[in-house]
Amino acid sequence: MEGLSYARMPRVKIRELKDDYCKFELRDTDASMANALRRVMIAEVPTIAIDLVEIEVNSSVLIDEFIAHRLGLIPLTSERAMSMRFSRDCDACDGDGQCEFCSVEFHLRVKCMTDNTLDVTSKDLYSSDHTVVPVDFDANTTTTTDDNNNSRANSGIIIVKLRRGQELRLRAIARKGIGKDHAKWSPAATVSFMYQPEIHINDDLMETLTLQEKREWVESSPTHVFEIDPVTQQVTVVDAEAYTYDDEVIKKAEAMGKPGLVDIIAKQDSFIFTVETTGSIKASQLVLNAIEILKQKLDAVRLSEDTVEADDQFGELGAHMRGG
Amino acid sequence: MNAPDRYERFVVPEGTKKVSYERDTKIINAASFTVEREDHTIGNILRMQLHRDPNVLFAGYKLPHPLQYKIIVRIHTTSQSSPMQAYNQSINDLDKELDHLKTAFEAELLKFSRDY
Ligand SMILES: [Zn+2]
């Protein structure tokens, strides 16, 4: 029995890659694996987020809980999260959740001294660990944005606004967690996959249509999937993946009395993934971490030795009773 | 005040086994595996992988209730195999698939950063 394997060998092709965005093709596997990866990326890949806030002074217009909630939602750079400990099973601080192995401390002290409204932002948070800091969205934005709105550039995430005399002073503890516990720990902004569509136009049937009918049919698709070649006047597929499985072109063909004009198949073993992160980890890292977490989860559901032993005894006993 | 802790959804309580196994009393080579603190993520990949095993006659999973954080995987095999063997093999095969996926993604990542 050893050596026999029903494992698949999936193929991957990356199409587009940015720090917080990744688009890739996943082939030779099934929807259960694609969906498991998607679910793990959203809810089970760990990040670091503020989880405990001690407010020293708060004379702002927002109540303490409001500010604490907002602090929790600020994405923090979480490359460290995979190797960090969960506070609940950290033995260094005995469940206190405040030691260096399982937490990062932040301080914020801001007071407005002028007549101008003062914005308190994620940039006012001072971290005890330089590897865990609020995500800086401006650091890696390309030159396109800072031309016309300089005021918005390099501003961080706004937490609260202060007027003259108002003050905010607090200490915050950030911990490792997963999206299943609270969505603030989810590294995913969006993770989605689609079946790769395969579109076959019945050319012979298509040629029985007049140019006007062809135009009408092409227009019936809500997304730009088909086009008419200006020279040959033939209908061609320009972007198969723009198809949203809406069935509109199929219904249109039937309404025109031309069923079977187009055949659209969702390939059951090919997926196109779109992964976008909050900036807490890189999109490529999110995919790799998800694979790792899924492996760990599978390892955790292996049968334990004593279960196997108990069953062996049961088996022998059963064989005995059957007179074997 | 009396809300259950959020981590109850994914932390196996002390004294509870992650996986328990129960043979079917009437059908030979059939059994149920109760997996604590797991959901569709694991349930569905296990089921689909078990379907790839020709010795598996039936494989299914259910999440009995959304507030009971466990899944039940039921397996029925031919006499050539056993539910336990099929269960172990499906985990090994999935692990292998993920190993392959990891190297494939890393290789592609390397290629991608070189090319562009
Ligand atoms: Zn600790």
CSV table of C-alpha atoms and ligand atoms in Angstrom, one decimal:
chain,number,residue,atom,x,y,z
A,1,MET,CA,0.0,0.0,0.0
A,2,GLU,CA,2.9,2.3,0.6
A,3,GLY,CA,4.0,4.5,-2.3
A,4,LEU,CA,0.5,4.6,-3.8
A,5,SER,CA,-0.6,8.1,-4.0
A,6,TYR,CA,-3.6,10.0,-5.3
A,7,ALA,CA,-2.0,13.4,-4.8
A,8,ARG,CA,-2.3,16.0,-7.6
A,9,MET,CA,0.5,18.2,-8.9
A,10,PRO,CA,-1.1,21.6,-9.3
A,11,ARG,CA,0.5,24.2,-11.6
A,12,VAL,CA,0.8,27.9,-10.8
A,13,LYS,CA,1.3,30.9,-13.1
A,14,ILE,CA,1.6,34.4,-11.7
A,15,ARG,CA,0.0,37.0,-14.0
A,16,GLU,CA,0.4,40.2,-12.0
A,17,LEU,CA,2.3,41.0,-8.8
A,18,LYS,CA,2.5,44.1,-6.6
A,19,ASP,CA,3.2,44.4,-2.9
A,20,ASP,CA,-0.4,44.2,-1.9
A,21,TYR,CA,-1.9,42.6,-5.0
A,22,CYS,CA,-1.4,39.3,-6.8
A,23,LYS,CA,-3.3,37.7,-9.6
A,24,PHE,CA,-2.4,34.1,-10.5
A,25,GLU,CA,-3.7,31.0,-12.3
A,26,LEU,CA,-4.1,27.7,-10.4
A,27,ARG,CA,-4.5,24.6,-12.5
A,28,ASP,CA,-4.8,20.8,-12.1
A,29,THR,CA,-6.6,20.9,-8.8
A,30,ASP,CA,-10.2,21.2,-7.8
A,31,ALA,CA,-12.6,23.7,-6.2
A,32,SER,CA,-12.2,22.3,-2.7
A,33,MET,CA,-8.5,23.1,-2.7
A,34,ALA,CA,-9.0,26.6,-4.3
A,35,ASN,CA,-11.7,27.3,-1.7
A,36,ALA,CA,-9.7,26.0,1.2
A,37,LEU,CA,-6.9,28.3,0.2
A,38,ARG,CA,-9.3,31.3,-0.1
A,39,ARG,CA,-10.9,30.6,3.3
A,40,VAL,CA,-7.5,30.2,5.0
A,41,MET,CA,-6.2,33.5,3.5
A,42,ILE,CA,-9.2,35.4,4.8
A,43,ALA,CA,-9.7,33.8,8.2
A,44,GLU,CA,-6.6,31.9,9.3
A,45,VAL,CA,-3.4,33.5,8.3
A,46,PRO,CA,-2.2,35.4,11.3
A,47,THR,CA,-1.3,39.1,11.6
A,48,ILE,CA,-0.6,41.5,14.4
A,49,ALA,CA,-3.3,44.0,15.5
A,50,ILE,CA,-3.9,46.2,18.6
A,51,ASP,CA,-5.9,44.2,21.1
A,52,LEU,CA,-5.6,46.0,24.4
A,53,VAL,CA,-5.8,49.7,25.0
A,54,GLU,CA,-5.2,51.6,28.2
A,55,ILE,CA,-6.4,55.2,27.9
A,56,GLU,CA,-4.5,57.7,30.2
A,57,VAL,CA,-6.1,60.9,29.0
A,58,ASN,CA,-8.9,61.3,26.5
A,59,SER,CA,-10.5,64.7,26.2
A,60,SER,CA,-11.4,64.2,22.5
A,61,VAL,CA,-14.9,64.1,21.2
A,62,LEU,CA,-14.8,60.3,20.7
A,63,ILE,CA,-15.4,57.9,23.7
A,64,ASP,CA,-12.6,55.6,24.8
A,65,GLU,CA,-14.2,52.4,23.2
A,66,PHE,CA,-14.6,54.2,19.9
A,67,ILE,CA,-10.9,55.0,19.8
A,68,ALA,CA,-9.9,51.6,21.0
A,69,HIS,CA,-11.9,50.0,18.2
A,70,ARG,CA,-10.4,52.2,15.6
A,71,LEU,CA,-6.9,51.4,16.8
A,72,GLY,CA,-7.6,47.7,16.5
A,73,LEU,CA,-8.5,48.2,12.8
A,74,ILE,CA,-5.2,49.8,11.9
A,75,PRO,CA,-3.1,47.3,9.8
A,76,LEU,CA,0.3,46.7,11.3
A,77,THR,CA,3.3,45.3,9.4
A,78,SER,CA,3.1,41.6,10.3
A,79,GLU,CA,6.0,39.7,8.7
A,80,ARG,CA,6.8,38.6,12.2
A,81,ALA,CA,3.4,37.1,12.9
A,82,MET,CA,4.1,33.6,11.6
A,83,SER,CA,6.9,33.1,14.0
A,84,MET,CA,5.3,34.9,16.9
A,85,ARG,CA,3.3,33.2,19.7
A,86,PHE,CA,-0.3,33.6,20.4
A,87,SER,CA,-0.8,35.2,23.8
A,88,ARG,CA,-3.1,32.5,24.9
A,89,ASP,CA,-0.4,29.8,24.6
A,90,CYS,CA,2.6,31.9,25.5
A,91,ASP,CA,4.3,30.4,28.6
A,92,ALA,CA,6.8,33.3,28.9
A,93,CYS,CA,4.2,35.6,30.3
A,94,ASP,CA,1.8,33.0,31.6
A,95,GLY,CA,-1.3,34.2,29.7
A,96,ASP,CA,-0.7,37.8,30.7
A,97,GLY,CA,-0.1,38.5,27.0
A,98,GLN,CA,2.4,41.3,27.6
A,99,CYS,CA,5.8,39.8,27.0
A,100,GLU,CA,8.1,40.4,24.0
A,101,PHE,CA,7.4,36.9,22.5
A,102,CYS,CA,3.7,37.5,22.1
A,103,SER,CA,3.1,41.3,22.1
A,104,VAL,CA,4.2,44.7,20.9
A,105,GLU,CA,3.7,47.8,22.9
A,106,PHE,CA,2.5,51.1,21.4
A,107,HIS,CA,2.3,54.6,22.8
A,108,LEU,CA,0.4,57.6,21.6
A,109,ARG,CA,0.6,61.1,23.1
A,110,VAL,CA,-0.9,64.0,21.3
A,111,LYS,CA,-2.2,67.4,22.5
A,112,CYS,CA,-3.6,70.2,20.3
A,113,MET,CA,-2.0,73.5,21.2
A,114,THR,CA,-3.2,75.7,18.3
A,115,ASP,CA,-6.4,77.0,16.9
A,116,ASN,CA,-6.1,74.6,13.9
A,117,THR,CA,-7.8,71.2,14.1
A,118,LEU,CA,-5.1,68.6,14.7
A,119,ASP,CA,-5.4,65.2,13.1
A,120,VAL,CA,-4.3,62.2,15.2
A,121,THR,CA,-3.2,59.5,12.8
A,122,SER,CA,-1.5,56.1,12.7
A,123,LYS,CA,1.7,58.0,12.3
A,124,ASP,CA,1.4,59.2,15.9
A,125,LEU,CA,1.7,55.6,17.2
A,126,TYR,CA,5.1,54.8,18.5
A,127,SER,CA,6.0,51.1,18.5
A,128,SER,CA,8.4,49.3,20.8
A,129,ASP,CA,9.4,47.1,17.9
A,130,HIS,CA,10.5,48.7,14.6
A,131,THR,CA,9.4,45.6,12.6
A,132,VAL,CA,5.8,46.1,13.8
A,133,VAL,CA,4.5,49.5,12.8
A,134,PRO,CA,1.4,50.9,11.2
A,135,VAL,CA,1.3,50.2,7.5
A,136,ASP,CA,2.6,53.2,5.5
A,137,PHE,CA,0.5,53.4,2.4
A,138,ASP,CA,2.4,56.4,1.0
A,139,ALA,CA,5.8,54.8,1.2
A,140,ASN,CA,5.2,52.5,-1.8
A,141,THR,CA,2.6,54.5,-3.8
A,142,THR,CA,3.8,55.4,-7.3
A,143,THR,CA,4.3,59.0,-8.3
A,144,THR,CA,0.8,59.3,-9.8
A,145,THR,CA,-1.1,60.4,-6.7
A,146,ASP,CA,1.0,63.2,-5.1
A,147,ASP,CA,0.7,65.7,-7.9
A,148,ASN,CA,-2.7,67.2,-7.2
A,149,ASN,CA,-3.4,66.3,-3.6
A,150,ASN,CA,-0.3,67.0,-1.6
A,151,SER,CA,-2.3,67.5,1.6
A,152,ARG,CA,-3.5,63.9,1.6
A,153,ALA,CA,0.0,62.5,0.9
A,154,ASN,CA,1.9,61.0,3.8
A,155,SER,CA,-0.9,61.5,6.2
A,156,GLY,CA,-1.4,58.0,7.7
A,157,ILE,CA,-4.8,56.7,8.9
A,158,ILE,CA,-6.8,59.2,10.8
A,159,ILE,CA,-7.9,58.1,14.3
A,160,VAL,CA,-9.5,61.3,15.7
A,161,LYS,CA,-9.4,65.1,15.3
A,162,LEU,CA,-8.5,67.4,18.2
A,163,ARG,CA,-9.3,71.1,18.8
A,164,ARG,CA,-7.4,73.4,21.0
A,165,GLY,CA,-6.7,72.0,24.5
A,166,GLN,CA,-7.9,68.5,23.7
A,167,GLU,CA,-5.5,65.6,24.4
A,168,LEU,CA,-5.2,61.9,23.8
A,169,ARG,CA,-2.7,59.8,25.7
A,170,LEU,CA,-2.7,56.0,25.7
A,171,ARG,CA,-0.8,52.7,25.8
A,172,ALA,CA,-1.8,49.9,23.5
A,173,ILE,CA,-0.8,46.2,23.2
A,174,ALA,CA,-0.8,44.6,19.9
A,175,ARG,CA,-1.1,40.8,19.7
A,176,LYS,CA,-1.0,38.0,17.1
A,177,GLY,CA,-4.4,36.8,16.0
A,178,ILE,CA,-6.5,35.4,13.1
A,179,GLY,CA,-9.5,36.7,11.2
A,180,LYS,CA,-11.6,33.9,12.6
A,181,ASP,CA,-11.2,35.5,16.0
A,182,HIS,CA,-11.8,39.1,14.9
A,183,ALA,CA,-11.8,40.6,11.4
A,184,LYS,CA,-9.2,43.1,12.4
A,185,TRP,CA,-6.6,40.3,12.2
A,186,SER,CA,-7.5,39.4,8.6
A,187,PRO,CA,-4.6,40.2,6.2
A,188,ALA,CA,-7.0,39.9,3.3
A,189,ALA,CA,-8.8,42.9,1.7
A,190,THR,CA,-10.2,40.6,-1.0
A,191,VAL,CA,-9.4,37.0,-2.0
A,192,SER,CA,-11.5,35.6,-4.8
A,193,PHE,CA,-11.2,33.0,-7.5
A,194,MET,CA,-13.2,32.2,-10.6
A,195,TYR,CA,-13.4,29.2,-12.8
A,196,GLN,CA,-11.5,29.9,-16.1
A,197,PRO,CA,-14.1,30.2,-18.8
A,198,GLU,CA,-13.7,28.4,-22.2
A,199,ILE,CA,-15.8,30.1,-24.9
A,200,HIS,CA,-16.5,28.4,-28.2
A,201,ILE,CA,-18.4,30.3,-30.9
A,202,ASN,CA,-20.2,28.2,-33.4
A,203,ASP,CA,-18.8,29.9,-36.5
A,204,ASP,CA,-21.1,28.3,-39.0
A,205,LEU,CA,-24.2,29.3,-37.1
A,206,MET,CA,-22.7,32.8,-36.5
A,207,GLU,CA,-22.3,33.4,-40.2
A,208,THR,CA,-26.1,33.0,-40.7
A,209,LEU,CA,-26.5,36.2,-38.7
A,210,THR,CA,-26.6,39.6,-40.4
A,211,LEU,CA,-24.1,42.3,-39.2
A,212,GLN,CA,-26.9,44.0,-37.4
A,213,GLU,CA,-27.8,40.8,-35.5
A,214,LYS,CA,-24.2,40.2,-34.7
A,215,ARG,CA,-23.9,43.7,-33.2
A,216,GLU,CA,-27.1,43.1,-31.2
A,217,TRP,CA,-25.8,39.8,-29.9
A,218,VAL,CA,-22.4,41.2,-28.9
A,219,GLU,CA,-24.1,44.1,-27.1
A,220,SER,CA,-26.2,41.7,-25.1
A,221,SER,CA,-23.2,40.8,-22.9
A,222,PRO,CA,-23.1,43.1,-19.9
A,223,THR,CA,-19.3,42.8,-19.9
A,224,HIS,CA,-16.9,43.3,-22.9
A,225,VAL,CA,-16.3,39.7,-23.9
A,226,PHE,CA,-16.9,39.7,-27.7
A,227,GLU,CA,-16.1,42.0,-30.5
A,228,ILE,CA,-16.8,42.2,-34.2
A,229,ASP,CA,-13.7,42.2,-36.4
A,230,PRO,CA,-14.0,45.5,-38.4
A,231,VAL,CA,-12.4,43.9,-41.5
A,232,THR,CA,-13.8,40.4,-41.7
A,233,GLN,CA,-17.0,41.2,-39.7
A,234,GLN,CA,-16.5,38.0,-37.7
A,235,VAL,CA,-17.4,37.7,-34.0
A,236,THR,CA,-14.3,37.0,-31.9
A,237,VAL,CA,-13.7,36.5,-28.2
A,238,VAL,CA,-11.6,39.4,-27.0
A,239,ASP,CA,-11.6,38.8,-23.2
A,240,ALA,CA,-13.0,35.4,-22.1
A,241,GLU,CA,-12.4,36.2,-18.5
A,242,ALA,CA,-14.6,39.3,-18.6
A,243,TYR,CA,-17.5,36.8,-18.7
A,244,THR,CA,-19.3,36.8,-15.4
A,245,TYR,CA,-21.3,33.6,-16.0
A,246,ASP,CA,-24.4,35.7,-16.4
A,247,ASP,CA,-25.8,33.6,-19.3
A,248,GLU,CA,-27.0,36.7,-21.1
A,249,VAL,CA,-25.4,35.9,-24.5
A,250,ILE,CA,-26.9,32.4,-24.3
A,251,LYS,CA,-30.4,33.7,-23.5
A,252,LYS,CA,-30.0,36.2,-26.3
A,253,ALA,CA,-29.0,33.5,-28.8
A,254,GLU,CA,-32.0,31.5,-27.9
A,255,ALA,CA,-34.3,34.6,-28.2
A,256,MET,CA,-32.9,35.1,-31.6
A,257,GLY,CA,-33.7,31.6,-32.6
A,258,LYS,CA,-30.1,30.5,-32.7
A,259,PRO,CA,-29.5,28.2,-29.7
A,260,GLY,CA,-26.0,26.8,-29.6
A,261,LEU,CA,-24.5,29.9,-31.1
A,262,VAL,CA,-22.0,29.9,-28.3
A,263,ASP,CA,-20.8,27.3,-25.9
A,264,ILE,CA,-19.4,28.4,-22.6
A,265,ILE,CA,-17.7,26.0,-20.2
A,266,ALA,CA,-16.3,26.7,-16.7
A,267,LYS,CA,-13.1,24.6,-16.6
A,268,GLN,CA,-13.5,22.7,-13.3
A,269,ASP,CA,-9.7,22.4,-12.7
A,270,SER,CA,-8.5,25.9,-13.6
A,271,PHE,CA,-8.9,28.9,-11.4
A,272,ILE,CA,-7.9,32.5,-11.5
A,273,PHE,CA,-7.2,34.0,-8.1
A,274,THR,CA,-7.2,37.6,-7.2
A,275,VAL,CA,-5.5,38.3,-3.8
A,276,GLU,CA,-5.4,41.8,-2.2
A,277,THR,CA,-4.0,42.5,1.2
A,278,THR,CA,-4.5,45.2,3.8
A,279,GLY,CA,-0.7,45.9,3.6
A,280,SER,CA,0.0,43.9,6.7
A,281,ILE,CA,1.9,41.3,4.7
A,282,LYS,CA,2.7,41.1,1.0
A,283,ALA,CA,0.2,39.4,-1.3
A,284,SER,CA,2.7,36.7,-2.3
A,285,GLN,CA,3.5,36.1,1.3
A,286,LEU,CA,-0.2,35.7,2.1
A,287,VAL,CA,-0.5,32.9,-0.5
A,288,LEU,CA,2.6,31.1,0.9
A,289,ASN,CA,1.5,31.6,4.5
A,290,ALA,CA,-1.9,30.2,3.6
A,291,ILE,CA,-0.3,27.0,2.2
A,292,GLU,CA,1.8,26.7,5.3
A,293,ILE,CA,-1.2,27.2,7.6
A,294,LEU,CA,-3.3,24.6,5.7
A,295,LYS,CA,-0.4,22.1,6.0
A,296,GLN,CA,-0.4,22.7,9.7
A,297,LYS,CA,-4.1,22.3,10.0
A,298,LEU,CA,-3.9,19.0,8.1
A,299,ASP,CA,-1.2,17.8,10.4
A,300,ALA,CA,-3.3,18.6,13.4
A,301,VAL,CA,-6.1,16.4,12.2
A,302,ARG,CA,-3.9,13.3,11.8
A,303,LEU,CA,-5.1,10.4,14.0
A,304,SER,CA,-3.2,10.1,17.3
A,305,GLU,CA,-1.3,7.0,18.2
A,306,ASP,CA,-3.7,6.0,21.0
A,307,THR,CA,-6.7,6.2,18.7
A,308,VAL,CA,-5.0,3.8,16.2
A,309,GLU,CA,-3.9,1.4,19.0
A,310,ALA,CA,-7.4,1.4,20.5
A,311,ASP,CA,-8.8,0.5,17.1
A,312,ASP,CA,-6.2,-2.3,16.5
A,313,GLN,CA,-7.3,-3.9,19.8
A,314,PHE,CA,-10.9,-3.5,18.8
A,315,GLY,CA,-10.0,-5.1,15.5
A,316,GLU,CA,-8.3,-8.1,17.1
A,317,LEU,CA,-11.2,-8.4,19.6
A,318,GLY,CA,-13.6,-8.3,16.7
A,319,ALA,CA,-11.7,-10.9,14.8
A,320,HIS,CA,-11.6,-13.0,17.9
A,321,MET,CA,-15.3,-12.8,18.4
A,322,ARG,CA,-15.9,-13.7,14.8
A,323,GLY,CA,-13.7,-16.8,15.5
A,324,GLY,CA,-10.7,-15.6,13.4
B,1,MET,CA,-21.1,39.6,30.3
B,2,ASN,CA,-21.8,35.9,29.7
B,3,ALA,CA,-20.7,35.8,26.1
B,4,PRO,CA,-18.6,32.8,25.3
B,5,ASP,CA,-14.9,33.5,24.5
B,6,ARG,CA,-14.3,34.1,20.8
B,7,TYR,CA,-11.4,31.6,20.8
B,8,GLU,CA,-13.8,28.8,21.6
B,9,ARG,CA,-14.4,28.6,17.9
B,10,PHE,CA,-10.9,27.4,17.1
B,11,VAL,CA,-9.1,26.3,20.3
B,12,VAL,CA,-9.7,22.6,21.3
B,13,PRO,CA,-10.8,22.6,25.0
B,14,GLU,CA,-8.5,20.8,27.4
B,15,GLY,CA,-9.2,17.1,27.8
B,16,THR,CA,-10.9,16.9,24.4
B,17,LYS,CA,-9.4,14.9,21.6
B,18,LYS,CA,-8.9,16.7,18.2
B,19,VAL,CA,-9.9,13.6,16.3
B,20,SER,CA,-12.0,10.8,17.6
B,21,TYR,CA,-12.9,7.7,15.7
B,22,GLU,CA,-16.0,5.6,15.8
B,23,ARG,CA,-16.6,2.4,13.9
B,24,ASP,CA,-20.0,1.7,12.4
B,25,THR,CA,-21.6,-1.1,14.3
B,26,LYS,CA,-23.6,-2.5,11.4
B,27,ILE,CA,-21.4,-2.0,8.3
B,28,ILE,CA,-17.9,-3.4,8.1
B,29,ASN,CA,-15.2,-1.0,6.9
B,30,ALA,CA,-17.3,2.1,7.7
B,31,ALA,CA,-16.5,4.7,10.3
B,32,SER,CA,-17.0,8.3,11.4
B,33,PHE,CA,-14.3,10.7,12.4
B,34,THR,CA,-15.2,13.6,14.6
B,35,VAL,CA,-12.8,16.4,14.1
B,36,GLU,CA,-13.0,19.1,16.8
B,37,ARG,CA,-12.7,22.9,15.9
B,38,GLU,CA,-12.6,22.4,12.2
B,39,ASP,CA,-15.0,23.5,9.4
B,40,HIS,CA,-15.6,23.4,5.7
B,41,THR,CA,-12.0,24.3,5.0
B,42,ILE,CA,-10.7,20.9,6.2
B,43,GLY,CA,-14.0,19.0,5.7
B,44,ASN,CA,-14.4,19.6,2.0
B,45,ILE,CA,-10.7,19.0,1.0
B,46,LEU,CA,-10.7,15.8,2.9
B,47,ARG,CA,-14.0,14.6,1.3
B,48,MET,CA,-12.8,15.5,-2.2
B,49,GLN,CA,-9.5,13.8,-1.7
B,50,LEU,CA,-11.2,10.7,-0.4
B,51,HIS,CA,-13.3,10.6,-3.5
B,52,ARG,CA,-10.1,10.2,-5.5
B,53,ASP,CA,-9.3,6.9,-3.7
B,54,PRO,CA,-10.9,4.0,-5.7
B,55,ASN,CA,-11.2,2.0,-2.5
B,56,VAL,CA,-13.4,4.6,-0.9
B,57,LEU,CA,-17.1,3.7,-1.5
B,58,PHE,CA,-18.5,6.6,0.3
B,59,ALA,CA,-17.0,9.8,1.8
B,60,GLY,CA,-18.9,12.7,3.2
B,61,TYR,CA,-18.7,15.4,5.8
B,62,LYS,CA,-21.1,17.5,7.7
B,63,LEU,CA,-21.0,20.5,10.0
B,64,PRO,CA,-23.8,19.4,12.4
B,65,HIS,CA,-24.6,22.8,13.7
B,66,PRO,CA,-23.0,26.3,13.2
B,67,LEU,CA,-22.6,26.7,16.9
B,68,GLN,CA,-21.0,23.2,17.4
B,69,TYR,CA,-17.5,23.8,16.2
B,70,LYS,CA,-16.8,20.3,14.9
B,71,ILE,CA,-17.2,18.3,11.7
B,72,ILE,CA,-18.0,14.7,11.2
B,73,VAL,CA,-16.3,12.8,8.3
B,74,ARG,CA,-17.9,9.5,7.4
B,75,ILE,CA,-15.9,7.0,5.3
B,76,HIS,CA,-16.9,3.6,3.9
B,77,THR,CA,-14.3,1.6,2.0
B,78,THR,CA,-13.9,-1.7,0.2
B,79,SER,CA,-12.3,-4.6,2.0
B,80,GLN,CA,-9.0,-3.7,0.3
B,81,SER,CA,-8.7,-0.7,2.5
B,82,SER,CA,-10.1,0.6,5.8
B,83,PRO,CA,-11.6,4.0,6.8
B,84,MET,CA,-8.5,4.7,8.9
B,85,GLN,CA,-6.1,3.9,6.1
B,86,ALA,CA,-8.1,6.0,3.6
B,87,TYR,CA,-8.3,8.9,6.1
B,88,ASN,CA,-4.5,8.8,6.7
B,89,GLN,CA,-3.8,8.5,3.0
B,90,SER,CA,-6.0,11.5,2.1
B,91,ILE,CA,-4.1,13.6,4.6
B,92,ASN,CA,-0.8,12.5,3.3
B,93,ASP,CA,-1.8,13.1,-0.3
B,94,LEU,CA,-3.2,16.6,0.5
B,95,ASP,CA,0.1,17.4,2.3
B,96,LYS,CA,2.0,16.3,-0.8
B,97,GLU,CA,-0.2,18.4,-3.0
B,98,LEU,CA,0.4,21.5,-0.8
B,99,ASP,CA,4.2,20.8,-0.7
B,100,HIS,CA,4.2,20.8,-4.5
B,101,LEU,CA,2.0,23.9,-4.6
B,102,LYS,CA,4.4,25.7,-2.3
B,103,THR,CA,7.5,24.9,-4.5
B,104,ALA,CA,5.5,25.7,-7.6
B,105,PHE,CA,4.5,29.1,-6.3
B,106,GLU,CA,7.9,29.9,-5.0
B,107,ALA,CA,9.5,29.0,-8.3
B,108,GLU,CA,7.0,31.2,-10.1
B,109,LEU,CA,7.6,34.0,-7.7
B,110,LEU,CA,11.3,33.8,-8.4
B,111,LYS,CA,10.8,33.7,-12.1
B,112,PHE,CA,8.3,36.6,-12.0
B,113,SER,CA,10.6,38.9,-10.0
B,114,ARG,CA,13.5,38.1,-12.4
B,115,ASP,CA,11.5,38.7,-15.6
B,116,TYR,CA,9.8,42.0,-14.7
C,1,ZN,ZN,3.8,36.3,26.2
